[in-house]
């Protein structure tokens, strides 16, 4: 797959005006590819040049796609959203039996995807719990993704959500009443006796045992780093109530992931997703 990092790497010329190595023609120093507009469409070339300065001498011109191999997407799209364009290009290439799709952006700049490869889109799994609904981390990541803030990262998101309501009952103890679950809550109820079921993490366990040292209870582990129910099967992002864990890159079930604080907002979540992608790419290179 070829998908230029920036549209400034793509030059444009009219039919018959493309650079010729025999004539020692020059191109803009950032140009790596050239679109030649023809009477019936476009041709796409890879251009290599030598020298220094603003304009450089063309060393070679290689045809990547001829007129019958190029389709033009009719929609005006956000061409900074690499995942969107790769997916759209793959769809158009299959429908029209071409190798290359040209896209025009909202700002009317042009880019292309040549031989789109869906496997080059990385998937990040969002591990979260509910209720309350919607699950905060999953909802936040979705809103950020729709804003286009991850457009340059070439990623998509999937979810792994754990339903806490399956443990509801009169003897079930949850950490926080904001969950809107049916049961008792460490932050608002007084708990007397034995036989309770505590659904939480080691912080909840510490609080419970500090408040009720003589109480006998069953503990259901819900810390996403240790719970079987929340075990990720892809690179992931998850929440933790311990602020000292925020921003840590960890490994769970053989997958690298990043932790954000339970109350993290959009900025922290966005920054930590970028941090994770950077780590994953460094491991690949």
PDB file of C-alpha atoms in Angstrom:
ATOM      1  CA  UNK A   1       0.000   0.000   0.000  1.00  0.00           C
ATOM      2  CA  UNK A   2       1.103   3.542  -0.736  1.00  0.00           C
ATOM      3  CA  UNK A   3      -0.691   6.316   1.130  1.00  0.00           C
ATOM      4  CA  UNK A   4       1.340   9.544   1.379  1.00  0.00           C
ATOM      5  CA  UNK A   5       1.752  10.913   4.892  1.00  0.00           C
ATOM      6  CA  UNK A   6       1.023  14.424   3.612  1.00  0.00           C
ATOM      7  CA  UNK A   7      -0.715  15.675   0.501  1.00  0.00           C
ATOM      8  CA  UNK A   8       2.175  18.107  -0.003  1.00  0.00           C
ATOM      9  CA  UNK A   9       4.131  15.045  -1.205  1.00  0.00           C
ATOM     10  CA  UNK A  10       1.863  14.864  -4.274  1.00  0.00           C
ATOM     11  CA  UNK A  11       2.501  17.032  -7.322  1.00  0.00           C
ATOM     12  CA  UNK A  12       0.060  17.732 -10.154  1.00  0.00           C
ATOM     13  CA  UNK A  13       0.477  18.371 -13.865  1.00  0.00           C
ATOM     14  CA  UNK A  14      -1.620  18.486 -17.017  1.00  0.00           C
ATOM     15  CA  UNK A  15      -1.353  15.927 -19.800  1.00  0.00           C
ATOM     16  CA  UNK A  16       2.001  15.952 -21.577  1.00  0.00           C
ATOM     17  CA  UNK A  17       3.670  18.135 -18.948  1.00  0.00           C
ATOM     18  CA  UNK A  18       5.015  15.487 -16.588  1.00  0.00           C
ATOM     19  CA  UNK A  19       8.747  15.688 -15.782  1.00  0.00           C
ATOM     20  CA  UNK A  20      11.109  14.077 -18.257  1.00  0.00           C
ATOM     21  CA  UNK A  21      14.472  12.726 -17.116  1.00  0.00           C
ATOM     22  CA  UNK A  22      15.983  13.355 -20.554  1.00  0.00           C
ATOM     23  CA  UNK A  23      15.214  17.058 -20.318  1.00  0.00           C
ATOM     24  CA  UNK A  24      16.485  17.411 -16.736  1.00  0.00           C
ATOM     25  CA  UNK A  25      13.185  18.890 -15.583  1.00  0.00           C
ATOM     26  CA  UNK A  26      12.692  19.975 -11.991  1.00  0.00           C
ATOM     27  CA  UNK A  27      10.069  19.323  -9.342  1.00  0.00           C
ATOM     28  CA  UNK A  28       9.200  20.722  -5.936  1.00  0.00           C
ATOM     29  CA  UNK A  29      11.544  19.275  -3.303  1.00  0.00           C
ATOM     30  CA  UNK A  30       8.727  17.621  -1.310  1.00  0.00           C
ATOM     31  CA  UNK A  31       7.176  15.872  -4.323  1.00  0.00           C
ATOM     32  CA  UNK A  32       7.331  12.082  -4.135  1.00  0.00           C
ATOM     33  CA  UNK A  33       4.355  11.336  -6.370  1.00  0.00           C
ATOM     34  CA  UNK A  34       2.867  13.014  -9.409  1.00  0.00           C
ATOM     35  CA  UNK A  35      -0.707  13.030 -10.697  1.00  0.00           C
ATOM     36  CA  UNK A  36      -0.985  13.674 -14.411  1.00  0.00           C
ATOM     37  CA  UNK A  37      -4.441  14.766 -15.553  1.00  0.00           C
ATOM     38  CA  UNK A  38      -5.337  13.289 -18.942  1.00  0.00           C
ATOM     39  CA  UNK A  39      -8.286  13.575 -21.299  1.00  0.00           C
ATOM     40  CA  UNK A  40      -9.858  10.456 -19.784  1.00  0.00           C
ATOM     41  CA  UNK A  41      -8.694  10.543 -16.176  1.00  0.00           C
ATOM     42  CA  UNK A  42      -5.381  10.448 -14.335  1.00  0.00           C
ATOM     43  CA  UNK A  43      -2.041   8.675 -14.270  1.00  0.00           C
ATOM     44  CA  UNK A  44      -0.065   8.263 -11.075  1.00  0.00           C
ATOM     45  CA  UNK A  45       3.745   8.297 -10.981  1.00  0.00           C
ATOM     46  CA  UNK A  46       6.425   7.868  -8.358  1.00  0.00           C
ATOM     47  CA  UNK A  47       9.092  10.563  -8.726  1.00  0.00           C
ATOM     48  CA  UNK A  48      12.669  10.510  -7.443  1.00  0.00           C
ATOM     49  CA  UNK A  49      14.911  13.541  -7.594  1.00  0.00           C
ATOM     50  CA  UNK A  50      18.395  14.707  -6.681  1.00  0.00           C
ATOM     51  CA  UNK A  51      20.055  17.921  -5.652  1.00  0.00           C
ATOM     52  CA  UNK A  52      19.327  20.561  -3.052  1.00  0.00           C
ATOM     53  CA  UNK A  53      17.137  23.602  -2.827  1.00  0.00           C
ATOM     54  CA  UNK A  54      13.496  24.348  -3.456  1.00  0.00           C
ATOM     55  CA  UNK A  55      13.382  22.752  -6.926  1.00  0.00           C
ATOM     56  CA  UNK A  56      15.271  19.545  -7.665  1.00  0.00           C
ATOM     57  CA  UNK A  57      16.277  17.619 -10.773  1.00  0.00           C
ATOM     58  CA  UNK A  58      14.150  14.598 -11.649  1.00  0.00           C
ATOM     59  CA  UNK A  59      16.163  11.383 -11.538  1.00  0.00           C
ATOM     60  CA  UNK A  60      13.430   8.846 -12.347  1.00  0.00           C
ATOM     61  CA  UNK A  61       9.701   8.658 -13.044  1.00  0.00           C
ATOM     62  CA  UNK A  62       7.868   5.343 -12.528  1.00  0.00           C
ATOM     63  CA  UNK A  63       4.260   4.694 -13.518  1.00  0.00           C
ATOM     64  CA  UNK A  64       2.284   3.308 -10.565  1.00  0.00           C
ATOM     65  CA  UNK A  65      -1.236   3.367 -11.988  1.00  0.00           C
ATOM     66  CA  UNK A  66      -2.587   4.056 -15.471  1.00  0.00           C
ATOM     67  CA  UNK A  67      -5.903   5.694 -16.350  1.00  0.00           C
ATOM     68  CA  UNK A  68      -7.873   2.435 -16.244  1.00  0.00           C
ATOM     69  CA  UNK A  69      -6.469   1.596 -12.792  1.00  0.00           C
ATOM     70  CA  UNK A  70      -7.555   4.793 -11.032  1.00  0.00           C
ATOM     71  CA  UNK A  71     -10.976   5.714  -9.644  1.00  0.00           C
ATOM     72  CA  UNK A  72     -12.002   9.073  -8.219  1.00  0.00           C
ATOM     73  CA  UNK A  73     -14.068   9.114  -5.031  1.00  0.00           C
ATOM     74  CA  UNK A  74     -17.067  11.372  -5.595  1.00  0.00           C
ATOM     75  CA  UNK A  75     -17.388  12.394  -1.940  1.00  0.00           C
ATOM     76  CA  UNK A  76     -15.583  15.299  -0.289  1.00  0.00           C
ATOM     77  CA  UNK A  77     -13.950  13.719   2.773  1.00  0.00           C
ATOM     78  CA  UNK A  78     -11.660  14.528   5.674  1.00  0.00           C
ATOM     79  CA  UNK A  79      -8.471  13.326   4.011  1.00  0.00           C
ATOM     80  CA  UNK A  80      -6.591  13.542   7.315  1.00  0.00           C
ATOM     81  CA  UNK A  81      -8.588  10.520   8.488  1.00  0.00           C
ATOM     82  CA  UNK A  82      -6.334   7.736   7.256  1.00  0.00           C
ATOM     83  CA  UNK A  83      -8.507   4.879   8.505  1.00  0.00           C
ATOM     84  CA  UNK A  84     -11.550   6.277   6.712  1.00  0.00           C
ATOM     85  CA  UNK A  85      -9.673   6.640   3.428  1.00  0.00           C
ATOM     86  CA  UNK A  86      -8.073   3.185   3.536  1.00  0.00           C
ATOM     87  CA  UNK A  87     -11.452   1.559   4.215  1.00  0.00           C
ATOM     88  CA  UNK A  88     -13.173   3.615   1.526  1.00  0.00           C
ATOM     89  CA  UNK A  89     -10.389   2.930  -0.986  1.00  0.00           C
ATOM     90  CA  UNK A  90     -10.555  -0.823  -0.340  1.00  0.00           C
ATOM     91  CA  UNK A  91     -14.298  -0.750  -0.975  1.00  0.00           C
ATOM     92  CA  UNK A  92     -13.995   1.251  -4.216  1.00  0.00           C
ATOM     93  CA  UNK A  93     -11.060  -0.822  -5.508  1.00  0.00           C
ATOM     94  CA  UNK A  94     -13.094  -3.997  -5.073  1.00  0.00           C
ATOM     95  CA  UNK A  95     -16.212  -2.511  -6.668  1.00  0.00           C
ATOM     96  CA  UNK A  96     -14.441  -0.987  -9.678  1.00  0.00           C
ATOM     97  CA  UNK A  97     -11.521  -3.400 -10.070  1.00  0.00           C
ATOM     98  CA  UNK A  98      -8.872  -0.680  -9.789  1.00  0.00           C
ATOM     99  CA  UNK A  99      -5.674  -0.318  -7.769  1.00  0.00           C
ATOM    100  CA  UNK A 100      -5.870   3.347  -6.800  1.00  0.00           C
ATOM    101  CA  UNK A 101      -8.441   5.808  -5.484  1.00  0.00           C
ATOM    102  CA  UNK A 102      -8.101   9.595  -5.542  1.00  0.00           C
ATOM    103  CA  UNK A 103      -9.706  11.628  -2.761  1.00  0.00           C
ATOM    104  CA  UNK A 104     -10.502  15.332  -2.478  1.00  0.00           C
ATOM    105  CA  UNK A 105     -10.506  16.867   0.984  1.00  0.00           C
ATOM    106  CA  UNK A 106     -12.691  19.474   2.629  1.00  0.00           C
ATOM    107  CA  UNK A 107      -9.903  21.970   1.883  1.00  0.00           C
ATOM    108  CA  UNK A 108      -9.903  20.728  -1.763  1.00  0.00           C
ATOM    109  CA  UNK A 109      -6.415  19.237  -1.543  1.00  0.00           C
ATOM    110  CA  UNK A 110      -5.989  15.823  -3.157  1.00  0.00           C
ATOM    111  CA  UNK A 111      -4.450  12.567  -1.974  1.00  0.00           C
ATOM    112  CA  UNK A 112      -4.572   8.921  -3.013  1.00  0.00           C
ATOM    113  CA  UNK A 113      -4.455   5.371  -1.699  1.00  0.00           C
ATOM    114  CA  UNK A 114      -2.663   2.846  -3.905  1.00  0.00           C
ATOM    115  CA  UNK A 115      -3.354  -0.864  -3.310  1.00  0.00           C
ATOM    116  CA  UNK A 116      -5.176  -0.302   0.017  1.00  0.00           C
ATOM    117  CA  UNK A 117      -4.350  -2.805   2.750  1.00  0.00           C
ATOM    118  CA  UNK A 118      -6.861  -3.058   5.607  1.00  0.00           C
ATOM    119  CA  UNK A 119      -4.356  -5.016   7.705  1.00  0.00           C
ATOM    120  CA  UNK A 120      -2.331  -1.820   8.115  1.00  0.00           C
ATOM    121  CA  UNK A 121      -5.092  -0.348  10.283  1.00  0.00           C
ATOM    122  CA  UNK A 122      -4.291  -1.107  13.931  1.00  0.00           C
ATOM    123  CA  UNK A 123      -7.103  -2.055  16.301  1.00  0.00           C
ATOM    124  CA  UNK A 124      -7.270  -0.908  19.915  1.00  0.00           C
ATOM    125  CA  UNK A 125      -9.701  -2.547  22.307  1.00  0.00           C
ATOM    126  CA  UNK A 126     -11.486  -0.342  24.824  1.00  0.00           C
ATOM    127  CA  UNK A 127     -12.010  -2.291  28.053  1.00  0.00           C
ATOM    128  CA  UNK A 128     -14.713  -0.817  30.280  1.00  0.00           C
ATOM    129  CA  UNK A 129     -17.601  -1.633  32.641  1.00  0.00           C
ATOM    130  CA  UNK A 130     -21.271  -0.661  32.780  1.00  0.00           C
ATOM    131  CA  UNK A 131     -23.621   0.580  34.160  1.00  0.00           C
ATOM    132  CA  UNK A 132     -23.823   3.514  34.269  1.00  0.00           C
ATOM    133  CA  UNK A 133     -24.633   3.818  30.597  1.00  0.00           C
ATOM    134  CA  UNK A 134     -22.999   4.717  28.375  1.00  0.00           C
ATOM    135  CA  UNK A 135     -19.697   3.316  29.695  1.00  0.00           C
ATOM    136  CA  UNK A 136     -17.542   6.410  30.178  1.00  0.00           C
ATOM    137  CA  UNK A 137     -14.305   5.297  28.536  1.00  0.00           C
ATOM    138  CA  UNK A 138     -15.998   3.714  25.518  1.00  0.00           C
ATOM    139  CA  UNK A 139     -18.253   6.745  25.056  1.00  0.00           C
ATOM    140  CA  UNK A 140     -15.332   9.155  25.375  1.00  0.00           C
ATOM    141  CA  UNK A 141     -13.152   7.269  22.882  1.00  0.00           C
ATOM    142  CA  UNK A 142     -16.055   7.149  20.417  1.00  0.00           C
ATOM    143  CA  UNK A 143     -16.603  10.886  20.638  1.00  0.00           C
ATOM    144  CA  UNK A 144     -12.904  11.601  20.232  1.00  0.00           C
ATOM    145  CA  UNK A 145     -12.675   9.256  17.257  1.00  0.00           C
ATOM    146  CA  UNK A 146     -15.631  10.936  15.536  1.00  0.00           C
ATOM    147  CA  UNK A 147     -13.957  14.319  16.029  1.00  0.00           C
ATOM    148  CA  UNK A 148     -11.053  13.155  13.837  1.00  0.00           C
ATOM    149  CA  UNK A 149      -8.399  13.637  16.510  1.00  0.00           C
ATOM    150  CA  UNK A 150      -6.934  10.181  15.809  1.00  0.00           C
ATOM    151  CA  UNK A 151      -7.114  10.585  12.028  1.00  0.00           C
ATOM    152  CA  UNK A 152      -3.351  10.475  11.516  1.00  0.00           C
ATOM    153  CA  UNK A 153      -2.842   7.337  13.635  1.00  0.00           C
ATOM    154  CA  UNK A 154      -4.452   4.832  11.249  1.00  0.00           C
ATOM    155  CA  UNK A 155      -6.353   3.053  14.036  1.00  0.00           C
ATOM    156  CA  UNK A 156      -9.841   1.761  14.750  1.00  0.00           C
ATOM    157  CA  UNK A 157     -11.493   0.854  18.048  1.00  0.00           C
ATOM    158  CA  UNK A 158     -13.406  -2.160  19.302  1.00  0.00           C
ATOM    159  CA  UNK A 159     -14.927  -2.705  22.732  1.00  0.00           C
ATOM    160  CA  UNK A 160     -14.881  -5.247  25.531  1.00  0.00           C
ATOM    161  CA  UNK A 161     -17.540  -4.265  28.055  1.00  0.00           C
ATOM    162  CA  UNK A 162     -18.267  -5.997  31.357  1.00  0.00           C
ATOM    163  CA  UNK A 163     -21.857  -5.887  32.643  1.00  0.00           C
ATOM    164  CA  UNK A 164     -21.767  -5.335  36.418  1.00  0.00           C
ATOM    165  CA  UNK A 165     -25.527  -5.758  36.743  1.00  0.00           C
ATOM    166  CA  UNK A 166     -25.225  -9.561  36.598  1.00  0.00           C
ATOM    167  CA  UNK A 167     -24.001  -9.469  40.212  1.00  0.00           C
ATOM    168  CA  UNK A 168     -26.882  -7.364  41.566  1.00  0.00           C
ATOM    169  CA  UNK A 169     -28.600  -8.481  44.762  1.00  0.00           C
ATOM    170  CA  UNK A 170     -29.477  -7.350  48.257  1.00  0.00           C
ATOM    171  CA  UNK A 171     -26.170  -8.678  49.615  1.00  0.00           C
ATOM    172  CA  UNK A 172     -24.008  -7.363  46.773  1.00  0.00           C
ATOM    173  CA  UNK A 173     -21.661  -4.493  47.605  1.00  0.00           C
ATOM    174  CA  UNK A 174     -20.387  -2.170  44.868  1.00  0.00           C
ATOM    175  CA  UNK A 175     -17.778   0.580  45.312  1.00  0.00           C
ATOM    176  CA  UNK A 176     -19.867   3.568  44.234  1.00  0.00           C
ATOM    177  CA  UNK A 177     -23.544   4.520  44.129  1.00  0.00           C
ATOM    178  CA  UNK A 178     -23.068   6.446  40.852  1.00  0.00           C
ATOM    179  CA  UNK A 179     -23.184   3.070  39.086  1.00  0.00           C
ATOM    180  CA  UNK A 180     -26.989   3.117  39.597  1.00  0.00           C
ATOM    181  CA  UNK A 181     -26.925  -0.616  40.340  1.00  0.00           C
ATOM    182  CA  UNK A 182     -29.166  -2.428  42.815  1.00  0.00           C
ATOM    183  CA  UNK A 183     -27.306  -3.355  45.964  1.00  0.00           C
ATOM    184  CA  UNK A 184     -25.191  -1.749  48.666  1.00  0.00           C
ATOM    185  CA  UNK A 185     -22.397   0.766  48.167  1.00  0.00           C
ATOM    186  CA  UNK A 186     -19.154   1.306  50.022  1.00  0.00           C
ATOM    187  CA  UNK A 187     -19.389   5.073  49.629  1.00  0.00           C
ATOM    188  CA  UNK A 188     -22.900   5.506  51.024  1.00  0.00           C
ATOM    189  CA  UNK A 189     -24.179   2.460  52.974  1.00  0.00           C
ATOM    190  CA  UNK A 190     -23.408   0.971  56.374  1.00  0.00           C
ATOM    191  CA  UNK A 191     -22.853  -2.762  56.111  1.00  0.00           C
ATOM    192  CA  UNK A 192     -23.568  -5.097  59.037  1.00  0.00           C
ATOM    193  CA  UNK A 193     -23.025  -8.836  59.282  1.00  0.00           C
ATOM    194  CA  UNK A 194     -21.564 -11.494  57.025  1.00  0.00           C
ATOM    195  CA  UNK A 195     -22.283 -13.161  53.708  1.00  0.00           C
ATOM    196  CA  UNK A 196     -21.830 -10.158  51.463  1.00  0.00           C
ATOM    197  CA  UNK A 197     -20.515 -10.232  47.899  1.00  0.00           C
ATOM    198  CA  UNK A 198     -18.028  -7.441  47.166  1.00  0.00           C
ATOM    199  CA  UNK A 199     -17.694  -6.616  43.464  1.00  0.00           C
ATOM    200  CA  UNK A 200     -14.664  -4.394  42.935  1.00  0.00           C
ATOM    201  CA  UNK A 201     -10.881  -4.179  42.914  1.00  0.00           C
ATOM    202  CA  UNK A 202      -8.162  -4.330  45.549  1.00  0.00           C
ATOM    203  CA  UNK A 203      -8.903  -0.709  46.509  1.00  0.00           C
ATOM    204  CA  UNK A 204     -12.508  -1.682  47.274  1.00  0.00           C
ATOM    205  CA  UNK A 205     -11.198  -4.699  49.171  1.00  0.00           C
ATOM    206  CA  UNK A 206      -8.906  -2.519  51.286  1.00  0.00           C
ATOM    207  CA  UNK A 207     -11.717  -0.067  52.080  1.00  0.00           C
ATOM    208  CA  UNK A 208     -14.147  -2.874  52.954  1.00  0.00           C
ATOM    209  CA  UNK A 209     -11.694  -4.639  55.249  1.00  0.00           C
ATOM    210  CA  UNK A 210     -10.723  -1.356  56.914  1.00  0.00           C
ATOM    211  CA  UNK A 211     -14.355  -0.489  57.637  1.00  0.00           C
ATOM    212  CA  UNK A 212     -15.557  -4.010  58.442  1.00  0.00           C
ATOM    213  CA  UNK A 213     -12.528  -6.028  59.610  1.00  0.00           C
ATOM    214  CA  UNK A 214     -14.642  -8.822  61.133  1.00  0.00           C
ATOM    215  CA  UNK A 215     -17.043  -9.285  58.231  1.00  0.00           C
ATOM    216  CA  UNK A 216     -16.877 -12.479  56.171  1.00  0.00           C
ATOM    217  CA  UNK A 217     -17.525 -11.879  52.489  1.00  0.00           C
ATOM    218  CA  UNK A 218     -17.010 -13.157  48.947  1.00  0.00           C
ATOM    219  CA  UNK A 219     -14.772 -11.073  46.699  1.00  0.00           C
ATOM    220  CA  UNK A 220     -15.335 -10.818  42.942  1.00  0.00           C
ATOM    221  CA  UNK A 221     -12.291  -9.325  41.233  1.00  0.00           C
ATOM    222  CA  UNK A 222     -13.210  -6.559  38.802  1.00  0.00           C
ATOM    223  CA  UNK A 223      -9.828  -4.883  38.344  1.00  0.00           C
ATOM    224  CA  UNK A 224      -9.455  -4.908  34.541  1.00  0.00           C
ATOM    225  CA  UNK A 225      -5.772  -5.829  34.838  1.00  0.00           C
ATOM    226  CA  UNK A 226      -6.635  -9.075  36.656  1.00  0.00           C
ATOM    227  CA  UNK A 227     -10.281  -9.945  35.985  1.00  0.00           C
ATOM    228  CA  UNK A 228     -10.959 -12.794  33.547  1.00  0.00           C
ATOM    229  CA  UNK A 229     -14.152 -11.009  32.476  1.00  0.00           C
ATOM    230  CA  UNK A 230     -12.187  -7.959  31.328  1.00  0.00           C
ATOM    231  CA  UNK A 231      -9.213  -9.763  29.804  1.00  0.00           C
ATOM    232  CA  UNK A 232      -8.257  -8.026  26.517  1.00  0.00           C
ATOM    233  CA  UNK A 233      -7.387  -9.968  23.372  1.00  0.00           C
ATOM    234  CA  UNK A 234      -5.901  -7.008  21.460  1.00  0.00           C
ATOM    235  CA  UNK A 235      -3.819  -3.927  22.298  1.00  0.00           C
ATOM    236  CA  UNK A 236      -6.023  -2.023  24.724  1.00  0.00           C
ATOM    237  CA  UNK A 237      -6.893   0.974  26.845  1.00  0.00           C
ATOM    238  CA  UNK A 238      -8.536   0.509  30.261  1.00  0.00           C
ATOM    239  CA  UNK A 239      -9.341   2.462  33.422  1.00  0.00           C
ATOM    240  CA  UNK A 240      -7.912   2.110  36.931  1.00  0.00           C
ATOM    241  CA  UNK A 241      -8.869   3.912  40.161  1.00  0.00           C
ATOM    242  CA  UNK A 242      -5.221   4.272  41.262  1.00  0.00           C
ATOM    243  CA  UNK A 243      -3.821   7.565  40.016  1.00  0.00           C
ATOM    244  CA  UNK A 244      -0.248   6.236  40.216  1.00  0.00           C
ATOM    245  CA  UNK A 245      -1.086   3.759  37.433  1.00  0.00           C
ATOM    246  CA  UNK A 246      -2.303   6.438  35.038  1.00  0.00           C
ATOM    247  CA  UNK A 247      -0.284   6.472  31.821  1.00  0.00           C
ATOM    248  CA  UNK A 248       1.438   3.151  32.485  1.00  0.00           C
ATOM    249  CA  UNK A 249       2.037   0.786  29.585  1.00  0.00           C
ATOM    250  CA  UNK A 250       1.274  -2.729  30.819  1.00  0.00           C
ATOM    251  CA  UNK A 251       0.823  -6.201  29.377  1.00  0.00           C
ATOM    252  CA  UNK A 252      -2.298  -8.297  29.993  1.00  0.00           C
ATOM    253  CA  UNK A 253      -3.022 -11.628  28.324  1.00  0.00           C
ATOM    254  CA  UNK A 254      -0.029 -11.120  26.027  1.00  0.00           C
ATOM    255  CA  UNK A 255      -1.268  -7.726  24.779  1.00  0.00           C
ATOM    256  CA  UNK A 256       0.244  -4.298  25.390  1.00  0.00           C
ATOM    257  CA  UNK A 257      -2.068  -1.590  26.655  1.00  0.00           C
ATOM    258  CA  UNK A 258      -2.294   1.698  28.487  1.00  0.00           C
ATOM    259  CA  UNK A 259      -4.069   2.645  31.707  1.00  0.00           C
ATOM    260  CA  UNK A 260      -5.962   5.877  32.286  1.00  0.00           C
ATOM    261  CA  UNK A 261      -7.359   7.050  35.600  1.00  0.00           C
ATOM    262  CA  UNK A 262     -10.980   6.179  36.380  1.00  0.00           C
ATOM    263  CA  UNK A 263     -11.975   9.830  36.098  1.00  0.00           C
ATOM    264  CA  UNK A 264      -9.759  10.716  33.114  1.00  0.00           C
ATOM    265  CA  UNK A 265     -11.130  13.230  30.650  1.00  0.00           C
ATOM    266  CA  UNK A 266     -10.820  13.573  26.909  1.00  0.00           C
ATOM    267  CA  UNK A 267      -7.367  15.155  26.886  1.00  0.00           C
ATOM    268  CA  UNK A 268      -5.746  12.470  29.060  1.00  0.00           C
ATOM    269  CA  UNK A 269      -7.459   9.675  27.143  1.00  0.00           C
ATOM    270  CA  UNK A 270      -6.375  11.099  23.794  1.00  0.00           C
ATOM    271  CA  UNK A 271      -2.775  11.582  24.923  1.00  0.00           C
ATOM    272  CA  UNK A 272      -2.527   8.048  26.288  1.00  0.00           C
ATOM    273  CA  UNK A 273      -3.924   6.484  23.121  1.00  0.00           C
ATOM    274  CA  UNK A 274      -1.198   8.316  21.187  1.00  0.00           C
ATOM    275  CA  UNK A 275       1.360   7.063  23.692  1.00  0.00           C
ATOM    276  CA  UNK A 276       0.202   3.469  23.209  1.00  0.00           C
ATOM    277  CA  UNK A 277       0.276   3.738  19.406  1.00  0.00           C
ATOM    278  CA  UNK A 278       3.815   5.124  19.598  1.00  0.00           C
ATOM    279  CA  UNK A 279       4.932   2.161  21.735  1.00  0.00           C
ATOM    280  CA  UNK A 280       3.265  -0.372  19.425  1.00  0.00           C
ATOM    281  CA  UNK A 281       4.874   1.166  16.334  1.00  0.00           C
ATOM    282  CA  UNK A 282       8.303   1.256  17.968  1.00  0.00           C
ATOM    283  CA  UNK A 283       8.004  -2.475  18.664  1.00  0.00           C
ATOM    284  CA  UNK A 284       7.123  -3.160  15.018  1.00  0.00           C
ATOM    285  CA  UNK A 285      10.025  -1.189  13.583  1.00  0.00           C
TER     286      UNK A 285
END
